[in-house]
Coordinates of N, CA and C in Angstrom, one line a residue:
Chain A
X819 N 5.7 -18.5 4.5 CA 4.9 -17.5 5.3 C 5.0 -16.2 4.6
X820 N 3.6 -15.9 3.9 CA 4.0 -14.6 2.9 C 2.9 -13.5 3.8
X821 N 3.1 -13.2 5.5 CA 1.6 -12.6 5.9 C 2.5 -11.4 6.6
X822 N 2.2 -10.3 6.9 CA 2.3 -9.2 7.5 C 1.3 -9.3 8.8
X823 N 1.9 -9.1 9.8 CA 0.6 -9.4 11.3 C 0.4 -8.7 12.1
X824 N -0.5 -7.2 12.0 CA -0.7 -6.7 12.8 C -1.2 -7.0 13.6
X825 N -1.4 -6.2 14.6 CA -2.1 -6.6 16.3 C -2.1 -5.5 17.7
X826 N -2.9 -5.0 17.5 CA -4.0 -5.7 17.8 C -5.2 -5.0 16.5
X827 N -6.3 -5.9 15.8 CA -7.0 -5.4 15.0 C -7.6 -4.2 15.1
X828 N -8.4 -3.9 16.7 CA -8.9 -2.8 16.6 C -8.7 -2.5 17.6
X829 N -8.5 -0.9 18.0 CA -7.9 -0.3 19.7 C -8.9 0.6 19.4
X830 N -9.4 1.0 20.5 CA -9.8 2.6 21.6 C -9.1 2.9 22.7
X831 N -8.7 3.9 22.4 CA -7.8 4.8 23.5 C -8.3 6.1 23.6
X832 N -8.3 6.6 25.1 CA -8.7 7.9 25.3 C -7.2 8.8 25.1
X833 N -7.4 10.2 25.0 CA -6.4 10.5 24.6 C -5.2 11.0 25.7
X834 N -5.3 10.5 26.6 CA -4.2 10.7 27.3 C -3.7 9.3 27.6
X835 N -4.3 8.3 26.7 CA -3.6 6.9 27.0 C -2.0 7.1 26.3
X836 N -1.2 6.1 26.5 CA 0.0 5.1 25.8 C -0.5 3.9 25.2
X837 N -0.7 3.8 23.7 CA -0.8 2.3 23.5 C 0.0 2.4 22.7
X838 N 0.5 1.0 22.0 CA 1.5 0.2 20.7 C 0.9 -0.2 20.1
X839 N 1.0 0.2 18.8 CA 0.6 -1.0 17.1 C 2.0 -2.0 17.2
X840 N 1.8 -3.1 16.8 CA 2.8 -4.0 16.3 C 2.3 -5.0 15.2
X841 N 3.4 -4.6 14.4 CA 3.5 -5.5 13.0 C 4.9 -6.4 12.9
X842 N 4.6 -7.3 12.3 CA 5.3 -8.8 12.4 C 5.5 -9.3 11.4
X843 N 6.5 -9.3 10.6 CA 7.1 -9.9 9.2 C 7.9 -11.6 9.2
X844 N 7.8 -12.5 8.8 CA 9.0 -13.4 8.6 C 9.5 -13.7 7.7
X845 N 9.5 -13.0 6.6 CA 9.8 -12.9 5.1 C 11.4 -12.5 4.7
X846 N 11.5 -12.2 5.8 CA 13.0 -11.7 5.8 C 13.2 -9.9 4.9
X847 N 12.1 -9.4 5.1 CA 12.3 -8.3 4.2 C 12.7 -7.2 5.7
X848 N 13.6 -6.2 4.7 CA 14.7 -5.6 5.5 C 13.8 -4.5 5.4
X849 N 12.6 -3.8 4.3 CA 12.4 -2.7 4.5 C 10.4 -2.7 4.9
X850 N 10.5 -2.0 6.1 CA 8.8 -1.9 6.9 C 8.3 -0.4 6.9
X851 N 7.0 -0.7 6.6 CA 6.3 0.9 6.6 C 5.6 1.1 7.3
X852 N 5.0 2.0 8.0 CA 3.9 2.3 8.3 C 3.2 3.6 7.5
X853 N 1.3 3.1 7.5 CA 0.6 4.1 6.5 C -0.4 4.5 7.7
X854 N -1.0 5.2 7.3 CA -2.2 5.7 7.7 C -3.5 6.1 6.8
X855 N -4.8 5.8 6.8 CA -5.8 5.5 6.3 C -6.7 6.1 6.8
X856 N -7.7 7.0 6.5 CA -8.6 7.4 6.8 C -9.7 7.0 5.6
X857 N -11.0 7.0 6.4 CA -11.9 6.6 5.2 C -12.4 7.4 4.0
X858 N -12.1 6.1 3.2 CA -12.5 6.6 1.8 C -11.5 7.3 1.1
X859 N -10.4 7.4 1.8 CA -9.0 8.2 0.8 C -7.7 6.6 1.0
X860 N -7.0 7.6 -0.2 CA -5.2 6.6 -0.5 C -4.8 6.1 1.3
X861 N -4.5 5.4 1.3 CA -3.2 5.4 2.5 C -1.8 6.2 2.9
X862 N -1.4 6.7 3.6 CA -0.5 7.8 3.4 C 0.6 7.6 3.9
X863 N 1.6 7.2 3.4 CA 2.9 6.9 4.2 C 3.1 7.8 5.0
X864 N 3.7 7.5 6.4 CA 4.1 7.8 7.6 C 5.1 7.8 7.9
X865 N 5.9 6.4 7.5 CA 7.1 6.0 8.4 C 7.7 5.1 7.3
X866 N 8.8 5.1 7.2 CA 10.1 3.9 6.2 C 11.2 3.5 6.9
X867 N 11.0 2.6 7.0 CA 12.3 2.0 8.1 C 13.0 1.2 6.8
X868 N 14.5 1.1 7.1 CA 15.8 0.2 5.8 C 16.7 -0.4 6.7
X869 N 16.5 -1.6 6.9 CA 17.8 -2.3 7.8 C 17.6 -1.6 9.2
X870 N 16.3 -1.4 9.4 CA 16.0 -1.3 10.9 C 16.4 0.2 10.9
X871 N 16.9 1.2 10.5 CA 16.9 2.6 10.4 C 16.1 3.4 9.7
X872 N 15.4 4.2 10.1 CA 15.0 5.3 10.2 C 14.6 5.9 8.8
X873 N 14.2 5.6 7.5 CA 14.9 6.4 6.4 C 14.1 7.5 5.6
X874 N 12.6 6.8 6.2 CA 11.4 8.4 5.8 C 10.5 8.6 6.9
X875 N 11.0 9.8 7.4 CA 9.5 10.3 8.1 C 8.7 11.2 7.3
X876 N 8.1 11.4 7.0 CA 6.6 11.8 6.4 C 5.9 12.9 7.1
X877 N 7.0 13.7 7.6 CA 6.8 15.2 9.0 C 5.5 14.4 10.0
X878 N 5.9 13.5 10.4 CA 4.5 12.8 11.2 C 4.7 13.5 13.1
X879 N 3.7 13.8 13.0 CA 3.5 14.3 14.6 C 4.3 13.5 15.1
X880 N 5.0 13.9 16.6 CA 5.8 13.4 17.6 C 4.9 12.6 18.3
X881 N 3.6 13.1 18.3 CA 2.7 11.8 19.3 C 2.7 10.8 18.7
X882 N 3.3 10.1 17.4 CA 3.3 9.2 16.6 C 5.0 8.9 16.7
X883 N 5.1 7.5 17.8 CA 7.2 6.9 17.5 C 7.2 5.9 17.0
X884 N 7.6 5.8 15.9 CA 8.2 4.5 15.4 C 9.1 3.5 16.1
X885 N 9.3 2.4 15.9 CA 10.2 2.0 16.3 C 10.5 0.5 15.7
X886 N 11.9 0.1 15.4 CA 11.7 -1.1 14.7 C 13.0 -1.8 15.5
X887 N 13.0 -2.7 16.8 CA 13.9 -3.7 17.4 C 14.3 -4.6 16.5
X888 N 14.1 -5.1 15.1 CA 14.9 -6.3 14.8 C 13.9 -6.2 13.7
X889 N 15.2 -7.3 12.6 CA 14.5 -7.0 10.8 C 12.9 -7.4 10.8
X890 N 12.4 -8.3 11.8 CA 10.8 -8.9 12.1 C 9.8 -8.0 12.8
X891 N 10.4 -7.2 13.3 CA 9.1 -6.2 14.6 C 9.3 -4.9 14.0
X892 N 7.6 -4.1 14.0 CA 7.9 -3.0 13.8 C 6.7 -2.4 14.8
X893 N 7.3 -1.4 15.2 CA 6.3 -0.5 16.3 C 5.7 0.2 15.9
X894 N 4.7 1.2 16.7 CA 4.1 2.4 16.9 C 3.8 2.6 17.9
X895 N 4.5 3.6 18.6 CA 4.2 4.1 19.9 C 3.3 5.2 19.4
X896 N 1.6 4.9 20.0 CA 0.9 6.0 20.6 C 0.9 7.0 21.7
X897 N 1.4 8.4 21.6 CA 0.8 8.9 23.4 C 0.1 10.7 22.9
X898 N -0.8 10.6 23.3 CA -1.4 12.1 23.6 C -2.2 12.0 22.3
X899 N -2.9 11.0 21.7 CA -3.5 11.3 20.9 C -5.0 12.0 20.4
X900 N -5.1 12.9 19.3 CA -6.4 13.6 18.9 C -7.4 12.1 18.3
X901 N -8.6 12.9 18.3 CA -9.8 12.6 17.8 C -9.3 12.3 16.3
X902 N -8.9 13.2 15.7 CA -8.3 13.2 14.3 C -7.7 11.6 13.6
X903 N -6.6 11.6 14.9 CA -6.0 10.1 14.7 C -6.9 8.8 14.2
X904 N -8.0 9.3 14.7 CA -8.5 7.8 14.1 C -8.6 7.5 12.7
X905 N -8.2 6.2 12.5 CA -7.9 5.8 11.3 C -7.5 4.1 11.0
X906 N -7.8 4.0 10.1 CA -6.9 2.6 10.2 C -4.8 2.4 9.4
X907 N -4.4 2.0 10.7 CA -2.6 2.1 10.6 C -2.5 0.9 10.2
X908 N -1.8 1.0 8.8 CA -1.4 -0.3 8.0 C 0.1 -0.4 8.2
X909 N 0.8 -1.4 8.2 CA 2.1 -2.1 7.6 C 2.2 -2.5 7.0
X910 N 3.4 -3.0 6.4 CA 3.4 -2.9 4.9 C 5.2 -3.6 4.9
X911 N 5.9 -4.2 4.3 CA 7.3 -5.1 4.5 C 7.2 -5.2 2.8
X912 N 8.8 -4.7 2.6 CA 9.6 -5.3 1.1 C 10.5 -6.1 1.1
X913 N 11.5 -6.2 0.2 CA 13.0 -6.1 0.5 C 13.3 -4.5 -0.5
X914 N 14.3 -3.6 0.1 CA 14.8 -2.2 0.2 C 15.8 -3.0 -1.3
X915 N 15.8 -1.9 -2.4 CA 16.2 -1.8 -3.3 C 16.1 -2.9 -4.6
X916 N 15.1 -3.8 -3.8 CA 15.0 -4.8 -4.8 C 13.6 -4.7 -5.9
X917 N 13.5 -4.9 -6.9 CA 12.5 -4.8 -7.7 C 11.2 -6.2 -7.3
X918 N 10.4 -5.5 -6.4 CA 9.6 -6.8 -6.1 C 8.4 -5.9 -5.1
X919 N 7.5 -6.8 -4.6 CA 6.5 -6.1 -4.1 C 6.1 -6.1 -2.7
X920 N 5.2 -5.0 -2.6 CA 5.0 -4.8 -0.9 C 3.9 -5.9 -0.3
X921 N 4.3 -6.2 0.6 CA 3.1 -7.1 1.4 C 2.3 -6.0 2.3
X922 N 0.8 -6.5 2.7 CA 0.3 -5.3 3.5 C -0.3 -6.1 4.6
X923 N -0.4 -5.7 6.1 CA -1.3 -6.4 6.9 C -2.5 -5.8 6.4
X924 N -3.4 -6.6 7.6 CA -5.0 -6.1 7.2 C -5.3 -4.8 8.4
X925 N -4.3 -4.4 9.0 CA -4.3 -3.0 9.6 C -4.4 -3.2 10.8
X926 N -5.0 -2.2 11.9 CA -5.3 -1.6 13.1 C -6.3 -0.1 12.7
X927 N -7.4 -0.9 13.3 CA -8.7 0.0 13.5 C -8.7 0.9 14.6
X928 N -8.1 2.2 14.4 CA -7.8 2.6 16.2 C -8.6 4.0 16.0
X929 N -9.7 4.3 17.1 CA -10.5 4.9 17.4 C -10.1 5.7 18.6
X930 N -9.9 6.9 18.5 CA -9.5 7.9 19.9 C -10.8 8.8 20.4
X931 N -11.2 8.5 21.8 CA -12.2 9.2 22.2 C -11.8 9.8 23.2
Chain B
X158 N 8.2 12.0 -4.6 CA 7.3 10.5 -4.8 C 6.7 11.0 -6.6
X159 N 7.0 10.1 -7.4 CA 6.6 10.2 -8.7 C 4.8 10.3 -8.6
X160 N 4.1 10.7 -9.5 CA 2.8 11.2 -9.8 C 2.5 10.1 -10.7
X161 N 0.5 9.7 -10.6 CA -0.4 8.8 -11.1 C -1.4 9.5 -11.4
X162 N -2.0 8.9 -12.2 CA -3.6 9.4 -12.7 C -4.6 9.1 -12.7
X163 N -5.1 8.5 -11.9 CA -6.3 7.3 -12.2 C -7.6 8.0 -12.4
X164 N -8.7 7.6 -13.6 CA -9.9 7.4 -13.0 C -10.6 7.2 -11.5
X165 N -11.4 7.6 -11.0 CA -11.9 8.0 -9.6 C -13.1 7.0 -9.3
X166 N -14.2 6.5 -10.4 CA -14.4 5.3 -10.4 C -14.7 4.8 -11.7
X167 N -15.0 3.3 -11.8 CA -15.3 2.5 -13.4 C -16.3 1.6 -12.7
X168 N -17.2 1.1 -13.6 CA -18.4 -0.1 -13.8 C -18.0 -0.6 -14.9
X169 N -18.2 -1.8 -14.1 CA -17.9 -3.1 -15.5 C -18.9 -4.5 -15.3
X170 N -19.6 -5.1 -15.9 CA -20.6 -5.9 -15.7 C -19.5 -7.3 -15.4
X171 N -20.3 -7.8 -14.5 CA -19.6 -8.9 -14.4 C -19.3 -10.6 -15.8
X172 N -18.3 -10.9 -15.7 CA -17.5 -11.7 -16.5 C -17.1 -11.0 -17.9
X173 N -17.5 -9.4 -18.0 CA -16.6 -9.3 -18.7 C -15.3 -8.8 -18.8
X174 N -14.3 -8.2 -19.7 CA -13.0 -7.6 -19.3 C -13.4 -6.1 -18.6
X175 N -12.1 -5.8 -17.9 CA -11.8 -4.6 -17.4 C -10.8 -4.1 -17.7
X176 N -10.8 -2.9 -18.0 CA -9.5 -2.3 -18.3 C -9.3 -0.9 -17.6
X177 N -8.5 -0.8 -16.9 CA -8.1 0.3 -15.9 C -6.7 0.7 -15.7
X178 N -7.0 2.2 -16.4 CA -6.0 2.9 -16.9 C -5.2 3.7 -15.7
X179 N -3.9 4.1 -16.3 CA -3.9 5.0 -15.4 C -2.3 5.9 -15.8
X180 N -2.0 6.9 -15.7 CA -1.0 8.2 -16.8 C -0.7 8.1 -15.3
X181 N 1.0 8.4 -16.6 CA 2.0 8.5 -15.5 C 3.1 9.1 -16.3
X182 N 3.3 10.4 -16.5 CA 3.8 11.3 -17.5 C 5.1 11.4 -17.0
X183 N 5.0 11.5 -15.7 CA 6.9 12.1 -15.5 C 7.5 10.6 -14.7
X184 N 6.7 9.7 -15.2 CA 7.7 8.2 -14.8 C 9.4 8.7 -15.8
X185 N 10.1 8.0 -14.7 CA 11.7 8.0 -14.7 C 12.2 7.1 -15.3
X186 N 13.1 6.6 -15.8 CA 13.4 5.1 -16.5 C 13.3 3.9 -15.6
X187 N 14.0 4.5 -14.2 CA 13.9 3.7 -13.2 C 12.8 3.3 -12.4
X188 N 11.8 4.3 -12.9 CA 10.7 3.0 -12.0 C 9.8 2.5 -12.5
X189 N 9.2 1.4 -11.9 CA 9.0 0.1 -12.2 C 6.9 1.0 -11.7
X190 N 5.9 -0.2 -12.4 CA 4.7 0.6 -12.5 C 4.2 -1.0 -11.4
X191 N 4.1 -0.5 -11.0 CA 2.8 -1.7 -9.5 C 1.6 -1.1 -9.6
X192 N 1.0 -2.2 -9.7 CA -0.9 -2.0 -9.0 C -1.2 -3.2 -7.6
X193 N -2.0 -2.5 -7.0 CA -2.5 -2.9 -6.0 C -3.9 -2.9 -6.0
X194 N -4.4 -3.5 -5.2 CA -5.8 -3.4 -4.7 C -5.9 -3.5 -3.2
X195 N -7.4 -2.9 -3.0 CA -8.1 -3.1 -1.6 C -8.9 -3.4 -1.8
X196 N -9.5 -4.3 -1.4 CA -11.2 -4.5 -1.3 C -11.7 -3.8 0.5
X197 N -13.1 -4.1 0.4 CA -13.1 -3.2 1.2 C -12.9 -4.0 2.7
X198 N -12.4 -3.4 4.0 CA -11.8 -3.7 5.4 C -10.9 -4.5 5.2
X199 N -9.9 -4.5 4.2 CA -8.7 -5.2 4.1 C -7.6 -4.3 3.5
X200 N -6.4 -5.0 4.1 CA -5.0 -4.0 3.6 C -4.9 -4.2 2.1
X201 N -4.4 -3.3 1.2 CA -3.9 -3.3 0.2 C -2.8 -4.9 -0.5
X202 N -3.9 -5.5 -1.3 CA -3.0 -6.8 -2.0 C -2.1 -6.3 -3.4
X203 N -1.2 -6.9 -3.5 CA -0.6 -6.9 -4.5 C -1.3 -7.4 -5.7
X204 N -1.2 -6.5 -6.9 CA -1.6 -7.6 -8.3 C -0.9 -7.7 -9.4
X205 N 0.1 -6.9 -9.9 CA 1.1 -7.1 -10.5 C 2.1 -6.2 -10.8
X206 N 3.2 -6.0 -11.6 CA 4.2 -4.7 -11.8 C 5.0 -5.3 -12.7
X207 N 5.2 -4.0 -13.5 CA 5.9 -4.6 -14.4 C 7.1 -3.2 -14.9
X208 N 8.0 -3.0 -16.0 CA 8.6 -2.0 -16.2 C 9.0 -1.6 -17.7
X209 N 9.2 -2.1 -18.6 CA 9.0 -1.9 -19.8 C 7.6 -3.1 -21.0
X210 N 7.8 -4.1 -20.2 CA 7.0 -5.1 -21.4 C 5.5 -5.5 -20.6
X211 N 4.8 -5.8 -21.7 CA 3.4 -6.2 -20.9 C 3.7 -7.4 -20.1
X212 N 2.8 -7.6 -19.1 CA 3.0 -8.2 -17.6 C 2.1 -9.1 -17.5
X213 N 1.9 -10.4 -17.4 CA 0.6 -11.4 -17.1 C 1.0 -12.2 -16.1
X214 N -0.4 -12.5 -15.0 CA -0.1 -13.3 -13.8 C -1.5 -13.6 -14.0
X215 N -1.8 -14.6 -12.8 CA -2.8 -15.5 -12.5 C -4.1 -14.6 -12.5
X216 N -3.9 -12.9 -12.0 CA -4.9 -12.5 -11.6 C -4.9 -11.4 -12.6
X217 N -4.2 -11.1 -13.5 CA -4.1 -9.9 -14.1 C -3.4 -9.6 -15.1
X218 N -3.3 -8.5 -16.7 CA -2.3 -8.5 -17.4 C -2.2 -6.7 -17.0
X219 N -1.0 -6.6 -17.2 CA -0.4 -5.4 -17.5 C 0.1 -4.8 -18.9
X220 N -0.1 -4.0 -19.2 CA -0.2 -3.6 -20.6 C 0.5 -2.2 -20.5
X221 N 1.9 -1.9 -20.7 CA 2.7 -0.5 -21.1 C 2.7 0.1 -22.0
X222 N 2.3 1.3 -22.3 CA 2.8 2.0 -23.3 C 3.9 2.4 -23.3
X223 N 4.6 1.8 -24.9 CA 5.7 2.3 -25.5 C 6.2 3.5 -24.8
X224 N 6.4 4.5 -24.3 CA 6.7 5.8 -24.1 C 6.6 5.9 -22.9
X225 N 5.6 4.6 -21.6 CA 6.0 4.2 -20.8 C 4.8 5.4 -19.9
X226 N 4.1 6.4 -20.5 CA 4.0 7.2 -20.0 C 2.3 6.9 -19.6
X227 N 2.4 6.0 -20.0 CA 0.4 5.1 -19.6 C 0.9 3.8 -19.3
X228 N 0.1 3.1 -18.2 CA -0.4 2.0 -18.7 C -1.4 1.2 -18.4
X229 N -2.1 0.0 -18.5 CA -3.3 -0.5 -18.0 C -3.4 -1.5 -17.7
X230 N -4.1 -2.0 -16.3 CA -4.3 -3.2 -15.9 C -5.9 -3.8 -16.4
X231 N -5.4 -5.1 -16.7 CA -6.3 -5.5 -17.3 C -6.7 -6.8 -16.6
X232 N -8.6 -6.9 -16.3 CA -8.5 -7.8 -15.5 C -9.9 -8.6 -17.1
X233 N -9.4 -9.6 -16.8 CA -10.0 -11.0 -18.2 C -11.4 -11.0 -17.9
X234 N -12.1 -11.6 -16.8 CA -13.1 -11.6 -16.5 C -13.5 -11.5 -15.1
X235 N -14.2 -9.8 -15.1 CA -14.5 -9.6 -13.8 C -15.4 -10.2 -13.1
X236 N -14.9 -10.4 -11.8 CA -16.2 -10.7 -10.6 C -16.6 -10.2 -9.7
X237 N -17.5 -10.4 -9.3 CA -17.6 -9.7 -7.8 C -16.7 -9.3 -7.1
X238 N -15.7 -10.7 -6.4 CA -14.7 -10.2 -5.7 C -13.7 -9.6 -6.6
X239 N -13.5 -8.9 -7.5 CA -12.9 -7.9 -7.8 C -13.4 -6.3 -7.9
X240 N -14.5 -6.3 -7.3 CA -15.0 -5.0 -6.4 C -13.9 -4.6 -5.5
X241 N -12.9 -3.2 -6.0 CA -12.4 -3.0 -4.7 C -11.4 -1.5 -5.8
X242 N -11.0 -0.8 -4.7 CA -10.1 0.1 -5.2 C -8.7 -0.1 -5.5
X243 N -8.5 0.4 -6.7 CA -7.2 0.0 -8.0 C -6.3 1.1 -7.7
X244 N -5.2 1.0 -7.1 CA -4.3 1.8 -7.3 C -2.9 1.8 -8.1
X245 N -2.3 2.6 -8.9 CA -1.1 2.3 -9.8 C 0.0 3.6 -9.1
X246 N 0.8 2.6 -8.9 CA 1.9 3.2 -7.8 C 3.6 3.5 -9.1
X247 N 3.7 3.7 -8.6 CA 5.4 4.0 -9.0 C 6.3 3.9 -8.5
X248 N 7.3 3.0 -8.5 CA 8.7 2.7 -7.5 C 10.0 2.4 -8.1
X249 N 11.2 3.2 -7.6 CA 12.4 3.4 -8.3 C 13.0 2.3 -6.9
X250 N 13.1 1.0 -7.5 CA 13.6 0.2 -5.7 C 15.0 1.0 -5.6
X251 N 16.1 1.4 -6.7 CA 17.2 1.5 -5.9 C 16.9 3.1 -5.4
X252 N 16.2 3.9 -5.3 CA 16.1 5.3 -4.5 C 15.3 5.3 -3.2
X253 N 16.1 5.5 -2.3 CA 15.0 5.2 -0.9 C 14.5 5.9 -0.6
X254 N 14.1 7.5 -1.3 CA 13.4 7.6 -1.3 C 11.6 7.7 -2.1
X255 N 12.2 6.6 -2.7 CA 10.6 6.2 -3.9 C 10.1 5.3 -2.9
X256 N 9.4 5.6 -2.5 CA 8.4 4.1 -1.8 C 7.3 4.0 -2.3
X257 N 6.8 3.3 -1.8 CA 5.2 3.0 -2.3 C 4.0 4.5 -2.0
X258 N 4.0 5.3 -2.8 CA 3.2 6.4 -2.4 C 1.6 6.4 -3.1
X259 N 0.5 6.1 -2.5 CA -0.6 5.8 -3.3 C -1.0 6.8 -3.7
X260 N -1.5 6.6 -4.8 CA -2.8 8.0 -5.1 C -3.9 7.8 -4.7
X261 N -5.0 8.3 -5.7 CA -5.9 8.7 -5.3 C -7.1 7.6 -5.9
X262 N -6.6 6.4 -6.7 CA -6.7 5.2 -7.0 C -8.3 5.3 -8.4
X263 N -9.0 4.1 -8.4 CA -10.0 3.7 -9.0 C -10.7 3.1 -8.3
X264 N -11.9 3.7 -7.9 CA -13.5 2.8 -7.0 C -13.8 1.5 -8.2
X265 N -13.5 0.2 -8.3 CA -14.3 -0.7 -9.6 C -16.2 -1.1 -8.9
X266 N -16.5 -0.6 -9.3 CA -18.1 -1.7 -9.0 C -18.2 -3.1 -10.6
X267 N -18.6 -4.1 -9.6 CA -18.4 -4.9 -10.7 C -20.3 -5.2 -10.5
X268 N -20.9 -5.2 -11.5 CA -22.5 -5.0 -11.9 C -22.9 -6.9 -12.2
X269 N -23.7 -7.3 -11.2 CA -23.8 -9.0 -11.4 C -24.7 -8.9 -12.5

């Protein structure tokens, strides 16, 4: 199993909702990202998680929490989100210090109105 | 996060070679040169990486300059589905803080 699984593909949320991105690895890789995507530009790191800790934030707004429960799950807590936010939020799974490469899901299409 | 150069876009007729460049002047000894792609409404795939020697896989060769300070992905014969944006990344795996940082990549149109 070589797949990164986001979910849900595409969300709308008004901006006073709570919603979750979840991405899903079984590769056994210890190190998960989260990017953010706007169209037509790079993807922009956000978040670096290493053995389930914490290891780059990317000065990412507080309305944006990470969260990773176990070497396979990685979160995004949405709350109070801008118009701005919309974008597509990628994941992304390595193994941390090893010379080898990133897997990417096919994202979350999240639209804030 | 180490610095890339890429061309912004390239045309290349279809089945012939591609070659897409990309400068990377203050690479470190330690890190290793990856490309990726996206085509378009899909996440970023992997296409090869390499760190001192030229690099060949199923889908791609990689080609270093000596001095480390260029290098170019080379696709044999383009197709259609190789329409998509080329990015050349830089990663030091033992520093946590190198990660995968993209630039500003390569648009390819591939011309039937």
């Amino acid at each position: 199993d070589t797949e990164v699984t986001q979910t849900p593909k595409h969300l709308v949320m008004g901006m006073t909702n709570k919603k979750s991105l979840k991405c899903e690895q079984h590769m056994g890789h210890r190190a998960m990202y989260w990017y953010k995507q706007k169209a037509k530009k790079p993807p922009e790191l956000m978040f670096v998680y290493s053995y389930e800790k914490l290891s780059i934030n990317e000065s990412v707004p507080s309305r944006f929490s990470p969260e990773c429960p176990n070497s396979s799950l990685l979160n995004l807590h949405l709350h109070a989100l801008q118009p701005e936010d919309s974008a597509l939020y990628l994941c992304a799974s390595t193994h941390p210090h090893v010379n080898t490469e990133a897997f990417f899901g096919q994202g979350t299409r999240l639209t804030v109105v | 996060d180490a610095k890339t150069t890429q061309p912004n876009s390239m045309e290349s007729n279809e089945e012939e070679p591609v070659h897409l460049p990309c400068n990377h002047s203050t690479i470190s000894g330690t890190d290793y040169i990856h490309w990726y792609r996206q085509l378009p409404s899909q996440g970023p795939e992997y296409v090869i990486h390499g760190l001192t020697s030229n690099v060949n896989n199923r889908m791609a060769s990689l080609a270093i300059a000596e001095d480390r300070k260029s290098s170019t992905l080379i696709l044999h014969r383009a197709t259609l589905r190789d329409a998509a944006v080329y990015y050349c990344i830089l990663r030091d795996p033992q520093n946590t803080g190198n990660q995968f940082y993209f630039g500003t990549g390569t648009s390819l149109t591939v011309i039937p």
